[in-house]
Backbone as CSV, one residue per row, in Angstrom:
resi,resn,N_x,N_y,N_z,CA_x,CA_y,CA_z,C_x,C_y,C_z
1,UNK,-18.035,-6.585,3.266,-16.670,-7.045,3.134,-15.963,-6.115,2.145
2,UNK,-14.864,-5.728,2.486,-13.986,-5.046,1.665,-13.003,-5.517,0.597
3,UNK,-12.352,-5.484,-0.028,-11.061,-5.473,-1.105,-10.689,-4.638,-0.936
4,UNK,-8.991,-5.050,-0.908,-7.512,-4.409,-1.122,-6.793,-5.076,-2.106
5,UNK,-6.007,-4.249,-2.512,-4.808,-4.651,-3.619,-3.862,-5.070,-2.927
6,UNK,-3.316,-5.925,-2.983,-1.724,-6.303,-2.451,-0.972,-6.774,-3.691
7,UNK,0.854,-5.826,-3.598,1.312,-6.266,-4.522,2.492,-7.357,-3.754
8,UNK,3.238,-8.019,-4.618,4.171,-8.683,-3.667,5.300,-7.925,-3.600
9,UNK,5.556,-8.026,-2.501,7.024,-7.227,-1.692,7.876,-8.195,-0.723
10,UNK,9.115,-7.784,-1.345,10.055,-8.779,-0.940,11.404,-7.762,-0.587
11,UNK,11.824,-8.198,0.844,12.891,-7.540,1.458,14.106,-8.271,1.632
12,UNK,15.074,-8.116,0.653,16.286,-8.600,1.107,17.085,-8.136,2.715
13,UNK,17.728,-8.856,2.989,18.367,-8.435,4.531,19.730,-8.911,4.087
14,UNK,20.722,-7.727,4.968,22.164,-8.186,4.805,22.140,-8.820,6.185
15,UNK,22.876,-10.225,6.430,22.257,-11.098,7.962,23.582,-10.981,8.402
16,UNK,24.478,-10.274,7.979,25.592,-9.491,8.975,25.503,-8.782,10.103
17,UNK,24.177,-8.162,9.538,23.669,-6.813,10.799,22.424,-6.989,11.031
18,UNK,21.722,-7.930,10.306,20.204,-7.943,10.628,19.491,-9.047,10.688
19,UNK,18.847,-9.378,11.499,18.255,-10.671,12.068,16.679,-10.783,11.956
20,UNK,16.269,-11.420,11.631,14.242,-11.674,11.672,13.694,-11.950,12.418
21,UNK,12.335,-10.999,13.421,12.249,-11.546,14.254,10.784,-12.344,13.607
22,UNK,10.575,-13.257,13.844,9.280,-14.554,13.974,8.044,-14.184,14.633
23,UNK,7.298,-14.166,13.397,5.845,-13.949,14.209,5.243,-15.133,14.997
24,UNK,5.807,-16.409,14.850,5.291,-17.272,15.578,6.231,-17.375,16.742
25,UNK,6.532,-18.308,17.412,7.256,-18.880,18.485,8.152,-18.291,18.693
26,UNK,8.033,-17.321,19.531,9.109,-15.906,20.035,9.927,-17.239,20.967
27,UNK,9.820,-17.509,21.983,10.710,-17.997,23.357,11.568,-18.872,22.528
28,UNK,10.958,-20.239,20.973,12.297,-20.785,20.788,12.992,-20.353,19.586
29,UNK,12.301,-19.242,19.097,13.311,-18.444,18.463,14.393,-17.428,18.963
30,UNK,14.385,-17.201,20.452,15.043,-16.323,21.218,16.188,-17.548,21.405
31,UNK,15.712,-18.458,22.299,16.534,-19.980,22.838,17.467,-20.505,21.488
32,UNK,17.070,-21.170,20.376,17.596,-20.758,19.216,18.600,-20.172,18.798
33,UNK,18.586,-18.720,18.832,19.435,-17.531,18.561,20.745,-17.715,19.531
34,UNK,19.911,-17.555,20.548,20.975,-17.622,21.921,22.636,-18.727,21.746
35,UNK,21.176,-19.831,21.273,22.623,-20.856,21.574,23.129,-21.383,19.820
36,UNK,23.108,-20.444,18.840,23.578,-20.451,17.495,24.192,-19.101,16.958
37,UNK,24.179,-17.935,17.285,24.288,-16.711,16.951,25.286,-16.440,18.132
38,UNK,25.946,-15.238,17.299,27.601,-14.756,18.109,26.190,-13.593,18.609
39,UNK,26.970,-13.722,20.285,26.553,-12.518,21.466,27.652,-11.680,21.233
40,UNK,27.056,-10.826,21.933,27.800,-9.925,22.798,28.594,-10.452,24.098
41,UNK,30.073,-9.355,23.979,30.790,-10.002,24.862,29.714,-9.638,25.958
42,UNK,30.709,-10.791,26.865,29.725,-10.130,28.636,28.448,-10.283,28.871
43,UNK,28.003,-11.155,27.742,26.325,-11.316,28.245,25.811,-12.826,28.415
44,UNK,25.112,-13.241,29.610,24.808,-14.462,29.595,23.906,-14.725,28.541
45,UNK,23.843,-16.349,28.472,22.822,-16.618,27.806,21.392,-16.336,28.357
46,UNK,21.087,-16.239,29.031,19.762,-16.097,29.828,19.278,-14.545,29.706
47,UNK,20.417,-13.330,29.845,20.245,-11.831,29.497,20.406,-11.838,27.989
48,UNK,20.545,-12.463,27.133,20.591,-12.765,25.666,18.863,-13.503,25.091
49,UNK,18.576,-14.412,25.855,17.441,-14.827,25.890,16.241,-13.896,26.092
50,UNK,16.253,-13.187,27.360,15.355,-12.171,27.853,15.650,-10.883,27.192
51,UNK,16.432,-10.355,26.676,16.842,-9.019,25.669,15.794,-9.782,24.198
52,UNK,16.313,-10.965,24.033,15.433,-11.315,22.436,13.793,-10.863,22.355
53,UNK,13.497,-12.170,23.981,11.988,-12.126,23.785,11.719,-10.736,24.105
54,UNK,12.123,-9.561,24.790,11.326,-8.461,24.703,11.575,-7.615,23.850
55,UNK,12.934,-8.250,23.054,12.496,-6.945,21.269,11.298,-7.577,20.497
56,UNK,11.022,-9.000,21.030,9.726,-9.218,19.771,8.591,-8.936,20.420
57,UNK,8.945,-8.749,21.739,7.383,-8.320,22.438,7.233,-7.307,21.940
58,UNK,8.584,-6.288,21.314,8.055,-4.936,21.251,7.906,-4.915,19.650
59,UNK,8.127,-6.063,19.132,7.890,-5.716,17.701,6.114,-5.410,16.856
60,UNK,6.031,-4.457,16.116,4.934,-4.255,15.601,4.724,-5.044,14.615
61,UNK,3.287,-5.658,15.198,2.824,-6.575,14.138,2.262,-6.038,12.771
62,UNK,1.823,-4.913,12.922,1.216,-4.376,11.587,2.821,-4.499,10.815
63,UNK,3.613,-4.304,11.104,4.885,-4.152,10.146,4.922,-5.213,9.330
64,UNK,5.141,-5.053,7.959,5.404,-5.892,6.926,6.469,-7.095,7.745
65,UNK,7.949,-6.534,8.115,8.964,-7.134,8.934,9.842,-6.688,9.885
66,UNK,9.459,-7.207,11.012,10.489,-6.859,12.143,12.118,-7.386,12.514
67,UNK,12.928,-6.796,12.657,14.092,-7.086,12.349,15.230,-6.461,13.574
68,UNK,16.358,-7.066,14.093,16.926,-6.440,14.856,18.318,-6.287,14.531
69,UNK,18.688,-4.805,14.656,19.878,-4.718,14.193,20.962,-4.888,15.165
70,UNK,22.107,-6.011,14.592,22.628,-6.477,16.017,24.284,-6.029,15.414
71,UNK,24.932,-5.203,15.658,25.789,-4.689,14.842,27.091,-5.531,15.534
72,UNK,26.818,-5.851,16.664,27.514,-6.417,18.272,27.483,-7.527,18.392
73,UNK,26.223,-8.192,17.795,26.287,-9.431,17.949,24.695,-9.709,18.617
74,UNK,24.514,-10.441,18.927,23.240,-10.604,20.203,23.031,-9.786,21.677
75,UNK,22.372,-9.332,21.754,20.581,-9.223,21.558,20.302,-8.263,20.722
76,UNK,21.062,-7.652,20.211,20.851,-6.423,19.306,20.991,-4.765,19.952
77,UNK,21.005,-3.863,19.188,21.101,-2.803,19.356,19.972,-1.640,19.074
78,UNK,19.376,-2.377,17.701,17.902,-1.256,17.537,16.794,-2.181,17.078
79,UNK,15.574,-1.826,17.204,14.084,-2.238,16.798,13.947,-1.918,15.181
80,UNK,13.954,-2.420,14.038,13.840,-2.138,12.898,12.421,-2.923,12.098
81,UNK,11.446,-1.879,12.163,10.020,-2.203,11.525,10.155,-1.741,9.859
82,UNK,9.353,-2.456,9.083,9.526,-2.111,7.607,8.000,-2.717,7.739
83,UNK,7.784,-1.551,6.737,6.174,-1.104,6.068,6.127,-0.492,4.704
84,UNK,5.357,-0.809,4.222,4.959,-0.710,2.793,3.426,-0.934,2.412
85,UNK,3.058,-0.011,1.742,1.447,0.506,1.777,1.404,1.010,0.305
86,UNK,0.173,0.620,-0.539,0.089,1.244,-2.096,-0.615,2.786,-1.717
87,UNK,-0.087,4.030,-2.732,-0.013,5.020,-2.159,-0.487,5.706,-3.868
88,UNK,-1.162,6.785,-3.368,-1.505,7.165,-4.416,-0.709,8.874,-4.637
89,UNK,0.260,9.065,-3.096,0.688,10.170,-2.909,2.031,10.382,-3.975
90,UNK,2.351,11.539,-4.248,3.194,11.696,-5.355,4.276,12.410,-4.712
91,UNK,4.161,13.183,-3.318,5.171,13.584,-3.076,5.171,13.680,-1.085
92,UNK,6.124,13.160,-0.541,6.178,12.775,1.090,5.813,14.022,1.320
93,UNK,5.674,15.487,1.025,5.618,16.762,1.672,4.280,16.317,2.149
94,UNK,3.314,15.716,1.108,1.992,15.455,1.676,1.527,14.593,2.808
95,UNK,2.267,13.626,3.537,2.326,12.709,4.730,2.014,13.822,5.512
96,UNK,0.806,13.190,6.858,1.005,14.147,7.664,2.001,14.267,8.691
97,UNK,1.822,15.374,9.901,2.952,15.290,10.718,2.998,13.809,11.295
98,UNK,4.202,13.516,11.955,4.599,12.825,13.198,4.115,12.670,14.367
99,UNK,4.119,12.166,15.811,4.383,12.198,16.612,5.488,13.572,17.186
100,UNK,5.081,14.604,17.959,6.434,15.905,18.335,7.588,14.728,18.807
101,UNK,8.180,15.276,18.535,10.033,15.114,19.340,10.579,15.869,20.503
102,UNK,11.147,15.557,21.379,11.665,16.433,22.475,12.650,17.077,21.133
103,UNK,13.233,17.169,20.260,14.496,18.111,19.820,13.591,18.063,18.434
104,UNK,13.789,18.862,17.745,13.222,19.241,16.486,13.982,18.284,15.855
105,UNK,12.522,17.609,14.900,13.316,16.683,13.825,14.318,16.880,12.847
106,UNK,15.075,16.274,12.035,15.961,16.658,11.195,15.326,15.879,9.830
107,UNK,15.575,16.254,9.005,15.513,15.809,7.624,15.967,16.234,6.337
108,UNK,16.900,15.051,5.828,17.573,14.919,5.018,17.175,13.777,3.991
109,UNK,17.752,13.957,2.955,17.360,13.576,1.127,18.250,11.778,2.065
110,UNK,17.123,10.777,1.265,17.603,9.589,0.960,18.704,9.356,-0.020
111,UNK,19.898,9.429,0.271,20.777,9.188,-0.791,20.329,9.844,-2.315
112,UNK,20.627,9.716,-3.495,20.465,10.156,-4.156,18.828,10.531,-4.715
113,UNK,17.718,10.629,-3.845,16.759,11.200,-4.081,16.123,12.235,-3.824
114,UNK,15.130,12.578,-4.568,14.522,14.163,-4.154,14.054,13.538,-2.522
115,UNK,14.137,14.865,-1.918,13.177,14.686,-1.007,12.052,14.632,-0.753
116,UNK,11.378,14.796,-1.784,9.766,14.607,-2.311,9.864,13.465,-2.422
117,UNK,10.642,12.094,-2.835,10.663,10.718,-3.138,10.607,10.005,-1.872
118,UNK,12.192,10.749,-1.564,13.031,9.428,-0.460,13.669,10.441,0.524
119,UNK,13.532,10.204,1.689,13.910,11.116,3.045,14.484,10.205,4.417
120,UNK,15.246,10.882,5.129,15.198,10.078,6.493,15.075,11.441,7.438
121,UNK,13.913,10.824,8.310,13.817,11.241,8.727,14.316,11.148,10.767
122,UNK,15.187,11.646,11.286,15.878,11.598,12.673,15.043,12.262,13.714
123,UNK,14.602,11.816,14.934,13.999,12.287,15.974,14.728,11.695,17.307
124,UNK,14.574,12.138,18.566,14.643,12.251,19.857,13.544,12.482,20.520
125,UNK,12.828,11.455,21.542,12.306,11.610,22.428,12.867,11.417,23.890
126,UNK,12.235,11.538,24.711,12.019,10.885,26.029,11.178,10.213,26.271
127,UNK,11.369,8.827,26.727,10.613,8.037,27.006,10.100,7.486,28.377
128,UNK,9.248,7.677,28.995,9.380,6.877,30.422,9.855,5.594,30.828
129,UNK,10.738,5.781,31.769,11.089,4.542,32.206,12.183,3.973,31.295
130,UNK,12.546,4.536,30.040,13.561,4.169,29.312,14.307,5.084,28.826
131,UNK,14.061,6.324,29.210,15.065,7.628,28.758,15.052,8.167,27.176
132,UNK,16.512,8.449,27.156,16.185,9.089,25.473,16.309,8.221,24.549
133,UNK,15.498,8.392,23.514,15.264,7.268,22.453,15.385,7.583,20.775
134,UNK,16.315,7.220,20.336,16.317,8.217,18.941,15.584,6.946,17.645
135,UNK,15.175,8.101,16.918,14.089,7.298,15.624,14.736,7.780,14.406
136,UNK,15.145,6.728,13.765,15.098,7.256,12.100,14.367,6.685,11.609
137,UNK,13.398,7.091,10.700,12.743,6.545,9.978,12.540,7.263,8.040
138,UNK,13.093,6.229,7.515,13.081,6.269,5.861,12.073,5.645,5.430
139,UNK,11.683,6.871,4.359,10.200,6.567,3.716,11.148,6.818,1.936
140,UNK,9.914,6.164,1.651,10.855,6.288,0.063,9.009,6.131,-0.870
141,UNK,8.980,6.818,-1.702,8.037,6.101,-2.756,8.448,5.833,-4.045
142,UNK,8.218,4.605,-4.016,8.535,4.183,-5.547,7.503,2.920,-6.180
143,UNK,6.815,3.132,-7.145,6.276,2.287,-7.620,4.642,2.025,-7.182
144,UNK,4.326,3.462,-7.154,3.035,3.590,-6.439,2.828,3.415,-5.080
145,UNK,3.627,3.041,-4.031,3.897,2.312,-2.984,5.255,3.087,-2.476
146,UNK,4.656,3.397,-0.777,4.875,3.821,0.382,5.966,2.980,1.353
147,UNK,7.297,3.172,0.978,8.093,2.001,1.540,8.563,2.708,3.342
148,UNK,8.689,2.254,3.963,9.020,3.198,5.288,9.786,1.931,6.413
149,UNK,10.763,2.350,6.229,11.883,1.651,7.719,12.013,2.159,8.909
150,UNK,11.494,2.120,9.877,11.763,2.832,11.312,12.287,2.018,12.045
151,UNK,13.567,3.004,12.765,14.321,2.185,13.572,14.645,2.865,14.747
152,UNK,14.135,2.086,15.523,14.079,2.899,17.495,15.393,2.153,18.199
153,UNK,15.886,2.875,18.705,16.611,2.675,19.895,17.703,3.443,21.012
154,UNK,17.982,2.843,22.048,18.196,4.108,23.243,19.443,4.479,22.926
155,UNK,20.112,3.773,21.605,21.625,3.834,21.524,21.938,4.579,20.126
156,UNK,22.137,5.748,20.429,22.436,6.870,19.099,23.416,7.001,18.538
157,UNK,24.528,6.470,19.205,25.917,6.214,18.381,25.464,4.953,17.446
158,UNK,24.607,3.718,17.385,24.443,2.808,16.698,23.524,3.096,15.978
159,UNK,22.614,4.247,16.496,21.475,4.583,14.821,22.767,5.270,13.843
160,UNK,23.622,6.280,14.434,24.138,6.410,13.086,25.435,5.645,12.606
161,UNK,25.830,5.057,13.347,26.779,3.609,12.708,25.826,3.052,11.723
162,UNK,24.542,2.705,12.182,24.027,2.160,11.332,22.999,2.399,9.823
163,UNK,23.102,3.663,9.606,22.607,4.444,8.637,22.657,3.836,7.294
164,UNK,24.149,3.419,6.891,24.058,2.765,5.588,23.845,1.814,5.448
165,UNK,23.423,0.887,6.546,22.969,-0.605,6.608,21.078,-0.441,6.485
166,UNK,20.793,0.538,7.006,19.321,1.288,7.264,18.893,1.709,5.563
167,UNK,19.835,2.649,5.205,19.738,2.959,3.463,19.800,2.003,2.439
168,UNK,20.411,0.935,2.904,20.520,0.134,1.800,19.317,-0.939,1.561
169,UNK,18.787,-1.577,3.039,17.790,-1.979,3.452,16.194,-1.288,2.666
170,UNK,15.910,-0.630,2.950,14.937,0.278,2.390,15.325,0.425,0.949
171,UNK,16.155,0.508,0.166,16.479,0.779,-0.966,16.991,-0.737,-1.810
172,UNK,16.819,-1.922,-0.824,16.737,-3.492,-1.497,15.404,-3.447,-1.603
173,UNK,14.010,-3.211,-1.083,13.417,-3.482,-0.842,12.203,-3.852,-2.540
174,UNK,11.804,-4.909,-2.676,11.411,-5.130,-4.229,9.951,-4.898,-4.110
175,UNK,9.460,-4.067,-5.107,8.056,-3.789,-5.203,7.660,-4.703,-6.317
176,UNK,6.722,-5.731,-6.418,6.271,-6.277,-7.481,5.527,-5.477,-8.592
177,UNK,5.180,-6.134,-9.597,4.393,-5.387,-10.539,3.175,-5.262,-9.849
178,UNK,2.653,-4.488,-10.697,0.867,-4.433,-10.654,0.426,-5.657,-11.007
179,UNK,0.611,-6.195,-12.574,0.246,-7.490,-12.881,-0.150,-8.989,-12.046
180,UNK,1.108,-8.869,-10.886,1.782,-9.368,-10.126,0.792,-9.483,-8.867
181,UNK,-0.373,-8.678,-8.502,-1.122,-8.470,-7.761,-2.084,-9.659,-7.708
182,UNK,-2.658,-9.599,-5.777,-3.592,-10.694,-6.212,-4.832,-9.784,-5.256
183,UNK,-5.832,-10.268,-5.291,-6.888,-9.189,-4.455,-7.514,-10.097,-3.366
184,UNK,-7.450,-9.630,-2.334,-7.477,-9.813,-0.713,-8.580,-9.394,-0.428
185,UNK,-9.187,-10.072,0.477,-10.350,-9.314,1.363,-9.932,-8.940,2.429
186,UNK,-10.385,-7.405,2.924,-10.304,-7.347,4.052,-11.265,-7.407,5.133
């Protein structure tokens, strides 16, 4: 049997633009949403329903929290996973590569940090059966710990509408103390 450290981490959400998706009971948290949460014009409830349950089908469970950014209203617009891992790395140059991109990645400084700290990083693929798909994903280290937001979706005018809602997100994000730690088996 193993031990891990876990510290506590706590993610504020602005619930203007961002919604939680539920690791338990996807169908009446979709049903739920549907008939309490502002849609999108033009969409039934039933294509509001079926858009929900398959962003949580697609949500990753390893992710600390899955989240959908609905800038529109319901069913949302992008897939937003947040992860956080204790890290003993001192500077992101050391992460290894990615996944390739159909277009060469871009990368740029997290708001006011080195890029050795805090980065976002922008990609383009192709995807089967769903076309082109753009990724940002912000990694930040602070506090011994590996914070990382990735956010997928087929709609690239709304990854970068949504950038400072993405920056701020990752940069609420609370790392507990060490003290603060409790020890887990894995």
């Amino acid at each position: 049997m193993g031990y891990r450290l876990m510290r506590p981490i706590e993610v504020t959400l602005d619930d203007r633009w961002l919604l939680a998706i539920p690791t338990g009971d996807i169908d009446s948290w979709a049903t739920t949403s549907a008939d309490t949460l502002q849609s999108e014009p033009d969409r039934s409830r039933d294509e509001i329903v079926a858009a929900l349950t398959g962003f949580a089908e697609s949500a990753d469970r390893s992710a600390f929290a899955n989240l959908l950014y609905c800038p529109d209203g319901l069913p949302g617009r992008a897939l937003v996973a947040v992860y956080a891992a204790a890290t003993d790395l001192r500077s992101l140059e050391d992460l290894p590569e990615l996944a390739p991109a159909a277009l060469p990645r871009q990368v740029l400084p997290l708001r006011d940090h080195e890029l050795s700290t805090g980065r976002v990083i922008s990609t383009v693929t192709q995807v089967p059966d769903v076309g082109i798909v753009g990724t940002l994903q912000y990694e930040l280290l602070r506090d011994d710990v590996l914070l990382e937001v990735v956010i997928t979706s087929p709609s690239l005018p709304h990854l970068g509408a949504g950038m400072p809602v993405f920056e701020e997100l990752i940069e609420r994000i609370i790392v507990g103390r060490p003290e603060e730690s409790e020890l887990v088996t894995a």
